[in-house]
Short mmCIF file of C-alpha atoms in Angstrom, two decimals:
data_model
loop_
_atom_site.label_atom_id
_atom_site.label_comp_id
_atom_site.label_asym_id
_atom_site.label_seq_id
_atom_site.Cartn_x
_atom_site.Cartn_y
_atom_site.Cartn_z
CA MET A 1 -15.18 -65.78 97.63
CA GLU A 2 -16.72 -69.12 98.56
CA GLN A 3 -19.70 -68.23 96.39
CA ALA A 4 -17.49 -67.10 93.54
CA PHE A 5 -15.86 -70.53 93.63
CA SER A 6 -19.14 -72.39 93.57
CA THR A 7 -20.20 -70.26 90.59
CA ALA A 8 -16.95 -71.16 88.88
CA LYS A 9 -17.70 -74.84 89.44
CA GLY A 10 -21.02 -74.28 87.72
CA ALA A 11 -19.11 -73.11 84.67
CA LEU A 12 -17.03 -76.26 84.75
CA GLU A 13 -20.16 -78.42 84.76
CA ASN A 14 -21.36 -76.57 81.67
CA GLY A 15 -18.15 -76.96 79.73
CA GLU A 16 -17.10 -73.35 80.18
CA VAL A 17 -13.81 -71.98 81.49
CA PRO A 18 -14.24 -72.19 85.28
CA VAL A 19 -14.23 -68.55 86.31
CA GLY A 20 -16.84 -67.30 88.73
CA CYS A 21 -17.52 -63.92 90.27
CA LEU A 22 -19.74 -61.93 92.57
CA MET A 23 -20.57 -58.26 92.68
CA VAL A 24 -21.28 -57.04 96.19
CA TYR A 25 -22.87 -53.70 96.98
CA HIS A 26 -23.20 -52.74 100.67
CA ASN A 27 -23.03 -56.40 101.73
CA GLU A 28 -25.64 -57.43 99.22
CA VAL A 29 -24.88 -59.68 96.25
CA LEU A 30 -26.29 -57.87 93.23
CA GLY A 31 -24.60 -59.83 90.48
CA ARG A 32 -23.16 -63.25 89.94
CA GLY A 33 -21.51 -64.52 86.83
CA ARG A 34 -19.63 -67.36 85.28
CA ASN A 35 -18.06 -67.67 81.87
CA GLU A 36 -20.76 -68.06 79.15
CA VAL A 37 -18.64 -67.90 76.01
CA ASN A 38 -19.61 -71.23 74.46
CA GLU A 39 -23.25 -70.90 75.38
CA THR A 40 -23.64 -67.47 73.75
CA LYS A 41 -21.04 -67.91 70.97
CA ASN A 42 -19.83 -64.52 72.12
CA ALA A 43 -16.19 -64.52 73.23
CA THR A 44 -16.74 -61.45 75.41
CA ARG A 45 -19.17 -63.18 77.79
CA HIS A 46 -16.72 -63.54 80.63
CA ALA A 47 -17.96 -63.98 84.21
CA GLU A 48 -17.47 -60.28 85.00
CA MET A 49 -19.48 -59.13 81.98
CA VAL A 50 -22.32 -61.49 82.92
CA ALA A 51 -22.36 -60.20 86.51
CA VAL A 52 -22.37 -56.59 85.27
CA GLY A 53 -25.56 -57.41 83.37
CA HIS A 54 -27.20 -58.60 86.60
CA VAL A 55 -26.24 -55.46 88.49
CA LEU A 56 -27.58 -53.31 85.65
CA GLU A 57 -30.85 -55.22 85.76
CA TRP A 58 -31.03 -54.72 89.55
CA CYS A 59 -30.49 -51.01 89.02
CA ARG A 60 -33.25 -50.92 86.44
CA GLN A 61 -35.70 -52.70 88.76
CA LYS A 62 -34.85 -50.52 91.75
CA GLY A 63 -34.77 -47.34 89.72
CA ARG A 64 -31.18 -46.70 90.73
CA ARG A 65 -28.49 -45.08 88.60
CA TRP A 66 -25.72 -47.54 87.71
CA GLN A 67 -23.14 -44.80 88.25
CA GLU A 68 -24.09 -44.59 91.94
CA VAL A 69 -24.21 -48.35 92.48
CA PHE A 70 -21.00 -49.49 90.77
CA LYS A 71 -18.86 -46.92 92.54
CA ASP A 72 -19.65 -48.74 95.83
CA THR A 73 -19.47 -52.26 94.42
CA VAL A 74 -16.69 -54.77 95.06
CA LEU A 75 -15.94 -57.54 92.57
CA TYR A 76 -14.87 -60.95 93.89
CA VAL A 77 -13.56 -63.18 91.12
CA THR A 78 -11.64 -66.47 91.03
CA VAL A 79 -9.21 -65.37 88.29
CA GLU A 80 -7.56 -61.99 87.64
CA PRO A 81 -9.77 -60.07 85.18
CA CYS A 82 -8.52 -60.08 81.59
CA ILE A 83 -7.58 -56.88 79.77
CA MET A 84 -11.09 -56.50 78.34
CA CYS A 85 -12.82 -56.96 81.70
CA ALA A 86 -10.34 -54.73 83.52
CA ALA A 87 -11.17 -51.96 81.05
CA ALA A 88 -14.89 -52.62 81.51
CA LEU A 89 -14.50 -52.38 85.30
CA ARG A 90 -12.75 -49.04 84.83
CA LEU A 91 -15.54 -47.79 82.59
CA LEU A 92 -18.02 -48.67 85.36
CA ASN A 93 -15.89 -47.00 88.09
CA ILE A 94 -15.75 -50.13 90.25
CA PRO A 95 -13.35 -49.25 93.10
CA LEU A 96 -12.06 -52.65 94.25
CA VAL A 97 -11.39 -56.08 92.77
CA VAL A 98 -10.51 -59.14 94.86
CA TYR A 99 -9.25 -62.11 92.87
CA ALA A 100 -7.73 -65.51 93.60
CA CYS A 101 -5.15 -66.53 90.98
CA ARG A 102 -3.32 -64.58 88.33
CA ASN A 103 -4.16 -64.77 84.65
CA GLU A 104 -0.80 -65.02 82.91
CA ARG A 105 -2.27 -65.15 79.41
CA PHE A 106 -4.76 -62.30 79.38
CA GLY A 107 -4.48 -60.65 82.79
CA GLY A 108 -5.30 -56.96 82.70
CA CYS A 109 -4.44 -56.21 86.34
CA GLY A 110 -0.69 -56.63 86.19
CA SER A 111 0.04 -59.90 84.39
CA VAL A 112 0.02 -58.72 80.77
CA LEU A 113 -1.11 -55.11 81.15
CA ASN A 114 -2.00 -53.03 84.17
CA ILE A 115 -5.27 -51.43 83.11
CA PRO A 116 -6.45 -50.34 86.61
CA ALA A 117 -3.27 -48.31 87.16
CA ASP A 118 -2.58 -46.95 83.68
CA ASP A 119 -3.12 -43.33 82.70
CA LEU A 120 -6.39 -43.49 80.76
CA GLN A 121 -8.24 -40.21 81.15
CA HIS A 122 -11.16 -41.29 79.00
CA THR A 123 -11.62 -44.81 80.32
CA GLY A 124 -13.36 -44.45 83.67
CA ALA A 125 -11.45 -44.46 86.95
CA PRO A 126 -8.49 -46.49 88.26
CA PHE A 127 -9.28 -49.21 90.79
CA GLN A 128 -7.58 -51.20 93.55
CA CYS A 129 -6.75 -54.91 93.29
CA ILE A 130 -6.17 -57.55 95.94
CA GLY A 131 -4.91 -60.84 94.55
CA GLY A 132 -3.86 -64.21 95.90
CA HIS A 133 -6.74 -65.32 98.12
CA ARG A 134 -7.30 -69.11 97.55
CA ALA A 135 -5.17 -68.89 94.44
CA GLU A 136 -4.23 -72.54 94.47
CA GLU A 137 -7.84 -73.61 94.43
CA ALA A 138 -8.58 -71.37 91.44
CA VAL A 139 -5.60 -72.78 89.55
CA ASP A 140 -6.71 -76.33 90.31
CA LEU A 141 -10.14 -75.57 88.88
CA LEU A 142 -8.60 -74.26 85.66
CA LYS A 143 -6.34 -77.30 85.45
CA THR A 144 -9.30 -79.63 85.81
CA PHE A 145 -11.00 -77.83 82.94
CA TYR A 146 -8.07 -77.87 80.58
CA LYS A 147 -7.26 -81.47 81.35
CA ALA A 148 -10.79 -82.52 80.48
CA GLU A 149 -10.83 -80.47 77.30
CA ASN A 150 -7.49 -81.63 76.18
CA PRO A 151 -6.67 -85.29 76.61
CA ASN A 152 -4.21 -85.27 73.70
CA GLY A 153 -2.49 -82.00 74.33
CA THR A 154 -3.70 -80.48 71.06
CA PHE A 155 -6.52 -78.28 72.30
CA ALA A 156 -5.95 -74.62 71.62
CA PHE A 157 -5.87 -73.65 75.27
CA SER A 158 -3.69 -76.53 76.40
CA ASN A 159 -0.80 -74.34 77.33
CA THR A 160 -2.92 -72.32 79.76
CA ALA A 161 -3.21 -74.95 82.36
CA PRO A 162 0.32 -75.91 83.35
CA LYS A 163 1.86 -74.18 86.31
CA SER A 164 4.20 -72.23 84.09
CA LYS A 165 1.31 -70.30 82.56
CA VAL A 166 -1.18 -69.90 85.38
CA ARG A 167 1.13 -69.08 88.19
CA ARG A 168 -0.07 -68.69 91.69
CA LYS A 169 0.26 -65.43 93.43
CA GLU A 170 2.00 -66.22 96.70
CA MET B 1 -1.84 -73.35 55.93
CA LEU B 2 -1.26 -70.07 54.24
CA ASN B 3 2.19 -68.92 53.49
CA CYS B 4 3.01 -65.70 55.28
CA PHE B 5 6.17 -65.04 53.43
CA PRO B 6 5.55 -65.86 49.81
CA ASP B 7 8.59 -66.39 47.71
CA PRO B 8 9.06 -63.17 45.72
CA ASP B 9 8.91 -64.98 42.40
CA VAL B 10 5.79 -66.91 43.26
CA GLY B 11 4.14 -64.07 45.13
CA GLY B 12 4.63 -61.73 42.23
CA SER B 13 2.49 -63.83 39.98
CA MET B 14 -0.50 -63.62 42.30
CA GLU B 15 -1.49 -60.26 40.93
CA PRO B 16 -0.73 -59.47 37.33
CA PRO B 17 0.88 -56.03 37.24
CA CYS B 18 -1.00 -54.94 34.12
CA LYS B 19 -4.34 -55.40 35.86
CA LYS B 20 -3.23 -53.34 38.79
CA ARG B 21 -2.04 -50.44 36.67
CA LYS B 22 -5.27 -50.34 34.71
CA THR B 23 -7.41 -50.03 37.82
CA GLU B 24 -5.15 -47.64 39.65
CA ALA B 25 -5.50 -45.12 36.87
CA PHE B 26 -9.05 -44.38 38.04
CA GLY B 27 -8.24 -44.17 41.72
CA THR B 28 -9.43 -41.08 43.51
CA PHE B 29 -9.82 -41.42 47.22
CA THR B 30 -9.69 -38.61 49.71
CA TRP B 31 -8.29 -40.91 52.37
CA GLU B 32 -5.10 -42.81 52.86
CA LEU B 33 -4.87 -46.14 54.61
CA MET B 34 -1.96 -46.61 56.99
CA PRO B 35 -1.07 -49.87 58.68
CA VAL B 36 -0.75 -49.66 62.47
CA LEU B 37 2.42 -51.65 62.97
CA SER B 38 4.02 -52.98 66.13
CA ASP B 39 6.49 -50.74 67.92
CA GLU B 40 9.33 -52.91 66.59
CA ARG B 41 8.20 -52.24 63.03
CA SER B 42 7.25 -48.60 63.32
CA GLY B 43 10.07 -47.59 65.63
CA GLU B 44 13.27 -45.80 64.79
CA VAL B 45 16.50 -47.58 64.03
CA GLU B 46 18.48 -47.88 67.22
CA LEU B 47 22.25 -47.55 66.80
CA LEU B 48 25.22 -48.83 68.75
CA GLU B 49 28.70 -47.33 68.90
CA ALA B 50 31.31 -49.62 67.42
CA TYR B 51 34.87 -49.72 66.11
CA ALA B 52 35.76 -50.70 62.59
CA ALA B 53 39.02 -50.78 60.68
CA PRO B 54 40.04 -50.81 57.03
CA ILE B 55 41.32 -54.04 55.58
CA ILE B 56 44.49 -52.93 53.83
CA ASN B 57 45.15 -56.22 52.16
CA LYS B 58 42.06 -57.79 50.65
CA LYS B 59 43.60 -61.25 50.73
CA GLN B 60 43.64 -61.17 54.53
CA THR B 61 39.83 -60.74 54.75
CA SER B 62 38.68 -64.25 55.50
CA ALA B 63 41.51 -64.84 57.94
CA LEU B 64 40.68 -61.56 59.72
CA VAL B 65 36.98 -62.42 59.91
CA LYS B 66 37.86 -65.73 61.50
CA ARG B 67 40.33 -64.25 63.99
CA LEU B 68 38.06 -61.37 65.01
CA ALA B 69 35.09 -63.71 65.46
CA GLU B 70 37.10 -65.57 68.08
CA VAL B 71 37.88 -62.47 70.13
CA TYR B 72 34.72 -60.46 69.46
CA PRO B 73 32.00 -62.85 68.25
CA LEU B 74 29.26 -60.10 68.17
CA SER B 75 26.81 -62.90 68.93
CA ASN B 76 23.97 -60.50 69.71
CA LEU B 77 24.24 -58.88 66.30
CA PRO B 78 23.62 -61.68 63.80
CA HIS B 79 22.08 -59.19 61.35
CA ILE B 80 25.30 -57.17 61.02
CA LYS B 81 27.45 -57.94 58.01
CA ARG B 82 30.91 -57.91 59.46
CA VAL B 83 32.65 -56.68 56.32
CA ARG B 84 31.49 -53.89 54.04
CA PRO B 85 32.89 -52.54 50.80
CA CYS B 86 34.46 -49.18 51.35
CA LYS B 87 32.07 -46.32 50.70
CA ASP B 88 34.73 -43.99 49.35
CA LYS B 89 35.70 -45.29 45.94
CA LYS B 90 38.93 -43.32 45.92
CA SER B 91 40.03 -44.96 49.13
CA ASP B 92 43.21 -46.99 49.18
CA HIS B 93 41.49 -49.93 50.81
CA PRO B 94 38.53 -51.83 49.36
CA LEU B 95 36.94 -53.27 52.52
CA GLU B 96 36.19 -52.34 56.12
CA ILE B 97 35.49 -54.67 59.00
CA ILE B 98 33.70 -54.32 62.35
CA ILE B 99 36.05 -55.07 65.21
CA CYS B 100 33.90 -54.69 68.30
CA LEU B 101 31.31 -52.61 70.13
CA HIS B 102 32.24 -49.81 72.50
CA SER B 103 30.59 -51.86 75.19
CA ASP B 104 32.91 -54.80 74.47
CA LEU B 105 35.86 -52.87 75.83
CA ASN B 106 36.61 -52.91 79.53
CA SER B 107 38.75 -49.83 79.55
CA THR B 108 36.78 -46.61 79.64
CA ASP B 109 39.86 -44.73 78.45
CA ALA B 110 39.48 -46.19 75.02
CA LEU B 111 35.98 -44.78 74.64
CA ASN B 112 37.08 -41.26 73.90
CA GLY B 113 38.95 -39.98 70.94
CA LYS B 114 41.28 -41.92 68.75
CA VAL B 115 41.94 -45.53 69.47
CA SER B 116 44.66 -47.76 68.21
CA LEU B 117 44.64 -51.45 67.43
CA SER B 118 46.50 -52.12 70.66
CA ASP B 119 43.61 -50.51 72.59
CA LEU B 120 41.20 -52.87 70.92
CA PHE B 121 43.34 -55.95 71.40
CA PRO B 122 44.93 -55.32 74.81
CA GLU B 123 45.98 -58.96 75.22
CA GLY B 124 48.17 -58.57 72.17
CA ASN B 125 47.46 -62.17 71.18
CA VAL B 126 45.58 -61.42 67.97
CA ASP B 127 47.32 -61.26 64.64
CA VAL B 128 46.17 -57.92 63.24
CA THR B 129 48.16 -58.16 60.04
CA GLY B 130 46.28 -56.42 57.26
CA LEU B 131 44.20 -54.12 59.49
CA GLY B 132 44.50 -50.35 59.23
CA ASP B 133 43.86 -47.75 61.93
CA PRO B 134 40.51 -48.26 63.67
CA PHE B 135 37.76 -45.68 63.48
CA GLN B 136 34.36 -45.22 65.12
CA VAL B 137 31.06 -46.15 63.45
CA LYS B 138 27.45 -46.50 64.44
CA ILE B 139 25.81 -49.83 63.64
CA PRO B 140 22.12 -50.85 63.82
CA ALA B 141 21.25 -52.60 67.09
CA GLU B 142 18.43 -54.71 65.62
CA GLN B 143 17.57 -56.30 62.32
CA PRO B 144 15.41 -53.87 60.34
CA LEU B 145 11.81 -55.00 59.83
CA THR B 146 10.57 -52.52 57.25
CA ARG B 147 12.20 -51.23 54.09
CA LEU B 148 12.40 -47.74 55.54
CA GLN B 149 14.21 -49.06 58.60
CA PHE B 150 16.47 -51.05 56.28
CA GLU B 151 17.33 -48.01 54.22
CA ILE B 152 18.20 -45.98 57.30
CA ALA B 153 20.15 -48.85 58.86
CA SER B 154 22.14 -49.45 55.68
CA GLN B 155 23.36 -45.87 55.65
CA HIS B 156 25.28 -46.71 58.81
CA TRP B 157 26.38 -50.28 58.18
CA PRO B 158 25.12 -53.16 55.98
CA THR B 159 22.63 -55.47 57.65
CA SER B 160 20.67 -58.49 56.59
CA PHE B 161 16.99 -57.87 55.87
CA HIS B 162 14.20 -60.28 55.12
CA GLU B 163 11.66 -58.05 53.55
CA ASN B 164 7.98 -58.63 54.21
CA LYS B 165 6.63 -57.41 50.89
CA GLN B 166 3.15 -56.83 52.27
CA VAL B 167 4.44 -54.52 54.96
CA THR B 168 6.41 -52.57 52.37
CA GLU B 169 3.43 -52.31 50.04
CA ALA B 170 1.18 -51.34 52.93
CA LEU B 171 3.56 -48.59 54.02
CA ARG B 172 3.67 -47.26 50.47
CA GLY B 173 -0.12 -47.37 50.27
CA GLN B 174 0.13 -49.93 47.47
CA LEU B 175 -1.38 -52.88 49.23
CA PHE B 176 -4.91 -52.40 47.95
CA ASN B 177 -6.14 -51.76 44.45
CA ILE B 178 -9.00 -49.47 43.57
CA GLU B 179 -11.65 -52.19 43.67
CA GLU B 180 -10.61 -53.18 47.16
CA LYS B 181 -10.54 -49.56 48.28
CA ALA B 182 -13.98 -48.98 46.82
CA LYS B 183 -15.34 -51.93 48.78
CA MET B 184 -13.68 -50.68 51.95
CA GLN B 185 -15.24 -47.29 51.44
CA THR B 186 -18.68 -48.87 51.04
CA PHE B 187 -18.32 -50.74 54.31
CA MET B 188 -17.09 -47.66 56.16
CA GLU B 189 -19.94 -45.62 54.69
CA LYS B 190 -22.31 -48.12 56.26
CA ALA B 191 -20.51 -47.77 59.59
CA ILE B 192 -20.79 -43.97 59.36
CA GLU B 193 -24.47 -44.24 58.48
CA VAL B 194 -25.27 -46.32 61.59
CA ALA B 195 -23.06 -44.10 63.73
CA LYS B 196 -25.38 -41.24 62.77
CA VAL B 197 -28.43 -43.33 63.61
CA GLY B 198 -26.93 -44.07 67.03
CA LYS B 199 -26.17 -40.42 67.56
CA GLY B 200 -29.79 -39.61 66.80
CA LEU B 201 -30.75 -41.99 69.61
CA GLY B 202 -28.51 -40.13 72.06
CA MET B 203 -25.53 -42.48 71.76
CA GLU B 204 -21.89 -41.80 71.07
CA PRO B 205 -21.50 -41.40 67.30
CA VAL B 206 -19.70 -44.69 66.61
CA GLY B 207 -20.63 -47.35 64.08
CA ALA B 208 -19.19 -50.78 63.31
CA VAL B 209 -19.65 -53.25 60.47
CA MET B 210 -18.44 -56.86 60.44
CA VAL B 211 -17.61 -58.26 57.02
CA ASN B 212 -16.68 -61.69 55.76
CA PRO B 213 -13.86 -60.85 53.31
CA ALA B 214 -14.22 -64.23 51.61
CA SER B 215 -17.67 -63.29 50.33
CA ASP B 216 -17.62 -59.51 50.84
CA ARG B 217 -20.86 -59.91 52.76
CA ILE B 218 -21.84 -57.81 55.74
CA ILE B 219 -22.25 -60.22 58.66
CA ALA B 220 -23.34 -57.75 61.33
CA VAL B 221 -23.89 -54.04 61.92
CA GLY B 222 -23.89 -52.20 65.22
CA HIS B 223 -23.90 -48.67 66.54
CA ASP B 224 -22.90 -47.49 69.97
CA CYS B 225 -25.57 -48.20 72.63
CA ARG B 226 -23.68 -47.15 75.76
CA ASN B 227 -26.19 -44.56 76.84
CA GLY B 228 -28.93 -47.17 76.83
CA PRO B 229 -29.41 -49.84 79.50
CA ASN B 230 -25.80 -51.12 79.34
CA PRO B 231 -22.89 -48.65 79.40
CA LEU B 232 -20.50 -51.33 78.07
CA LEU B 233 -22.35 -51.70 74.78
CA HIS B 234 -19.87 -49.84 72.63
CA ALA B 235 -20.39 -50.28 68.89
CA VAL B 236 -17.75 -53.02 68.66
CA MET B 237 -19.30 -55.00 71.52
CA VAL B 238 -22.73 -54.69 69.88
CA CYS B 239 -21.30 -55.87 66.57
CA ILE B 240 -19.56 -58.88 68.16
CA ASP B 241 -22.80 -59.88 69.83
CA GLN B 242 -24.70 -59.53 66.56
CA VAL B 243 -22.22 -61.92 64.96
CA ALA B 244 -23.00 -64.32 67.81
CA TYR B 245 -26.72 -64.03 67.04
CA GLY B 246 -25.96 -64.93 63.45
CA GLN B 247 -24.29 -68.08 64.73
CA GLY B 248 -27.25 -69.03 66.93
CA GLY B 249 -25.99 -67.38 70.12
CA GLY B 250 -26.01 -63.82 71.39
CA ALA B 251 -26.41 -62.28 74.81
CA PHE B 252 -28.16 -58.91 74.53
CA ASN B 253 -31.54 -57.77 73.38
CA HIS B 254 -31.04 -55.30 70.55
CA ASP B 255 -34.72 -55.06 69.56
CA LYS B 256 -34.84 -51.41 70.51
CA TYR B 257 -32.13 -50.68 67.97
CA PRO B 258 -33.25 -51.97 64.55
CA GLN B 259 -30.13 -50.55 62.89
CA CYS B 260 -28.08 -53.09 64.84
CA TYR B 261 -28.61 -56.32 62.95
CA PHE B 262 -27.02 -59.54 61.77
CA ARG B 263 -27.12 -61.96 58.88
CA SER B 264 -27.34 -65.67 59.62
CA ALA B 265 -24.00 -67.32 59.31
CA GLU B 266 -23.26 -69.21 56.14
CA PRO B 267 -21.07 -72.28 56.32
CA PHE B 268 -17.71 -71.96 54.68
CA LEU B 269 -18.05 -73.53 51.27
CA GLY B 270 -14.68 -75.15 51.09
CA ASP B 271 -11.05 -74.47 50.52
CA ASP B 272 -11.73 -72.23 47.54
CA VAL B 273 -13.60 -69.66 49.52
CA VAL B 274 -10.90 -69.33 52.09
CA SER B 275 -8.02 -69.31 49.67
CA THR B 276 -9.48 -66.61 47.41
CA ALA B 277 -9.69 -64.30 50.37
CA LYS B 278 -6.41 -62.48 50.06
CA PRO B 279 -4.34 -63.45 53.04
CA LEU B 280 -3.13 -60.29 54.66
CA LEU B 281 -0.50 -61.02 57.16
CA LEU B 282 1.24 -57.97 58.43
CA SER B 283 2.06 -59.83 61.57
CA ASP B 284 4.35 -62.79 61.73
CA ASP B 285 1.84 -65.48 62.51
CA HIS B 286 -0.67 -67.41 60.49
CA ILE B 287 -3.81 -65.49 61.15
CA LEU B 288 -6.19 -67.64 59.22
CA LYS B 289 -4.89 -70.95 60.41
CA GLY B 290 -7.90 -71.42 62.67
CA THR B 291 -10.34 -71.09 59.77
CA VAL B 292 -11.94 -74.42 59.14
CA THR B 293 -13.70 -75.26 55.93
CA ASN B 294 -17.15 -76.81 55.59
CA ARG B 295 -18.09 -75.68 59.05
CA LEU B 296 -19.94 -72.84 60.61
CA PRO B 297 -17.63 -69.97 61.47
CA TYR B 298 -16.26 -69.72 64.98
CA ILE B 299 -16.99 -66.32 66.54
CA CYS B 300 -15.31 -63.69 64.33
CA THR B 301 -12.49 -65.85 62.94
CA GLY B 302 -11.43 -64.57 59.54
CA TYR B 303 -13.74 -61.55 59.61
CA ASP B 304 -12.94 -57.86 59.04
CA LEU B 305 -14.29 -55.07 61.23
CA TYR B 306 -14.89 -51.54 59.98
CA VAL B 307 -15.32 -49.06 62.81
CA THR B 308 -15.53 -45.30 62.61
CA ARG B 309 -13.08 -44.59 65.41
CA GLU B 310 -10.24 -46.41 67.12
CA PRO B 311 -11.55 -48.93 69.68
CA CYS B 312 -10.91 -48.58 73.43
CA VAL B 313 -8.99 -51.23 75.41
CA MET B 314 -12.12 -53.18 76.23
CA CYS B 315 -13.19 -53.39 72.60
CA ALA B 316 -9.69 -54.04 71.26
CA MET B 317 -9.26 -56.96 73.67
CA ALA B 318 -12.78 -58.19 72.88
CA LEU B 319 -11.58 -58.43 69.27
CA VAL B 320 -8.57 -60.50 70.38
CA HIS B 321 -10.93 -62.87 72.19
CA SER B 322 -13.13 -62.96 69.08
CA ARG B 323 -10.22 -63.89 66.77
CA ILE B 324 -10.83 -61.00 64.38
CA HIS B 325 -8.77 -60.99 61.15
CA ARG B 326 -8.43 -57.29 60.31
CA VAL B 327 -9.68 -53.98 61.70
CA PHE B 328 -10.10 -50.79 59.66
CA TYR B 329 -10.83 -47.63 61.57
CA GLY B 330 -11.37 -44.05 60.53
CA THR B 331 -9.97 -41.81 63.17
CA SER B 332 -7.87 -42.17 66.32
CA SER B 333 -9.28 -42.01 69.87
CA PRO B 334 -7.53 -40.39 72.86
CA ASP B 335 -7.43 -43.67 74.84
CA GLY B 336 -7.41 -45.86 71.72
CA ALA B 337 -5.91 -49.33 72.07
CA LEU B 338 -5.01 -49.98 68.42
CA GLY B 339 -2.22 -47.47 68.00
CA THR B 340 -2.72 -44.57 70.38
CA LYS B 341 -2.31 -45.82 73.98
CA TYR B 342 -1.71 -49.49 73.24
CA LYS B 343 -1.20 -51.76 70.27
CA ILE B 344 -3.23 -54.64 71.59
CA HIS B 345 -3.28 -56.27 68.14
CA THR B 346 0.50 -56.70 68.01
CA ARG B 347 1.28 -57.82 71.56
CA LYS B 348 3.47 -60.89 71.42
CA ASP B 349 2.30 -62.08 74.83
CA LEU B 350 -1.33 -62.40 73.71
CA ASN B 351 -2.48 -65.51 71.88
CA HIS B 352 -4.09 -63.85 68.86
CA HIS B 353 -2.90 -61.01 66.65
CA TYR B 354 -4.68 -59.08 63.97
CA VAL B 355 -3.95 -56.54 61.29
CA VAL B 356 -5.02 -52.92 61.74
CA PHE B 357 -5.32 -50.07 59.27
CA LYS B 358 -6.30 -46.55 60.16
CA GLY B 359 -7.36 -43.55 58.12
CA LEU B 360 -10.23 -45.08 56.15
CA MET B 361 -12.54 -42.10 55.45
CA GLU B 362 -10.77 -40.30 58.26
CA LYS B 363 -12.30 -36.88 57.62
CA GLU B 364 -15.85 -38.18 57.50
CA CYS B 365 -15.24 -40.18 60.68
CA GLN B 366 -13.77 -37.16 62.45
CA LEU B 367 -16.85 -35.14 61.57
CA LEU B 368 -19.01 -37.63 63.47
CA SER B 369 -17.93 -36.45 66.90
#
């Protein structure tokens, strides 16, 4: 989780939403990602999707099947995966996700929808979630970002930052 | 900002009726486009049990309305018209008035069978002069949102209704004229064509085409690539990334798939371009408000997506993040997120909503799988 946080800080330095994550397979970090939406002009380049790309590349280099690798891979991420990423994680059959703070606006693991638990026969496998570890720190990071982006309170994401929206999981 | 609810008089002049009739005469399409509306819009009319009574003396009406509103304000039912003209013309009373809901009464005894005015006003402190014997009615629990809902609701009791003309036209299949339908068919034909190319490469047979409706130009084309190096590259995700390439970004290497391509983004030319694009707002918010003129487009803001089958949750949410304007799909998917399992595009708790139509070249799209 420490590493996920430092990755998130990297996003902050690059003007991206500070979300960072790690994909760990048998105690080995195979993928690391931070939000790259502005850089790529692709709104789907969330930290999780970036990390998935790294794991796939590792699989390619090692000649491993991604199906075998992801089913033993744990995702550590600073913010609850959004609905899109939660569905992606299902499609990859990732068994466990550990996250810090909740994502009240887009959260796909309970906050808005509960994608890992829903009955979706054709969308991979359900997964487990553990939330709340260092939540306050993750919220503070987001707040720093939105404060910097939005000195006048008019930025589109301004209402993400306040406590009311990004609530901590106690 | 675009007006979502055009005044009927003004809105009517936008499209001369004679023009529409002329073009519709030649319309022959084997498919029918249906809007995928929110549950509130597509749902059935929910009814509540209530008591009403005839107003024997018409002159008492306003006094009765005032008195009843004090005892039973019906504050959760602002859409209900308290008084209705009597349905039966031969009746000896001209008007009927809602007294209260079943649930307003404390006594469960009163719920069954005939009730009297003294059951409904147990305190005895209301002047019921002019009211006849109460009877039971069913009244609509919510304000109707579509004309069909309004028609059903009105059969039970009159309600207020602010019609969204576009929703009504869409539900009647009248929203698009033949030229628009012909264009839609062309774009979906392209999506079907690339879906077949993808299938030939061992992919799922899904194709997607991104269009700028202001210029009717194809911005990006993508077919499913999930059986290639990245299992998450569904056609929609490929298409979104191709749009990003057109804007100087992009994240994946699509060189192996020449049928997935993009056009370089063109700057918006000014207000004219945006305003001639017919605003299509089947949801209640201002979808195009983020569109800025004289600037390069931001991700997929204002664009239309044509995709052969209903997107999954991942893709549907990717389209929320990408600020898509409208989605047209051919056929439903078992875990589809734009109508089947979810209606991601209408969720009030998400920060962007878009308009979805299904059924465009449905048969051809079904044949793909």
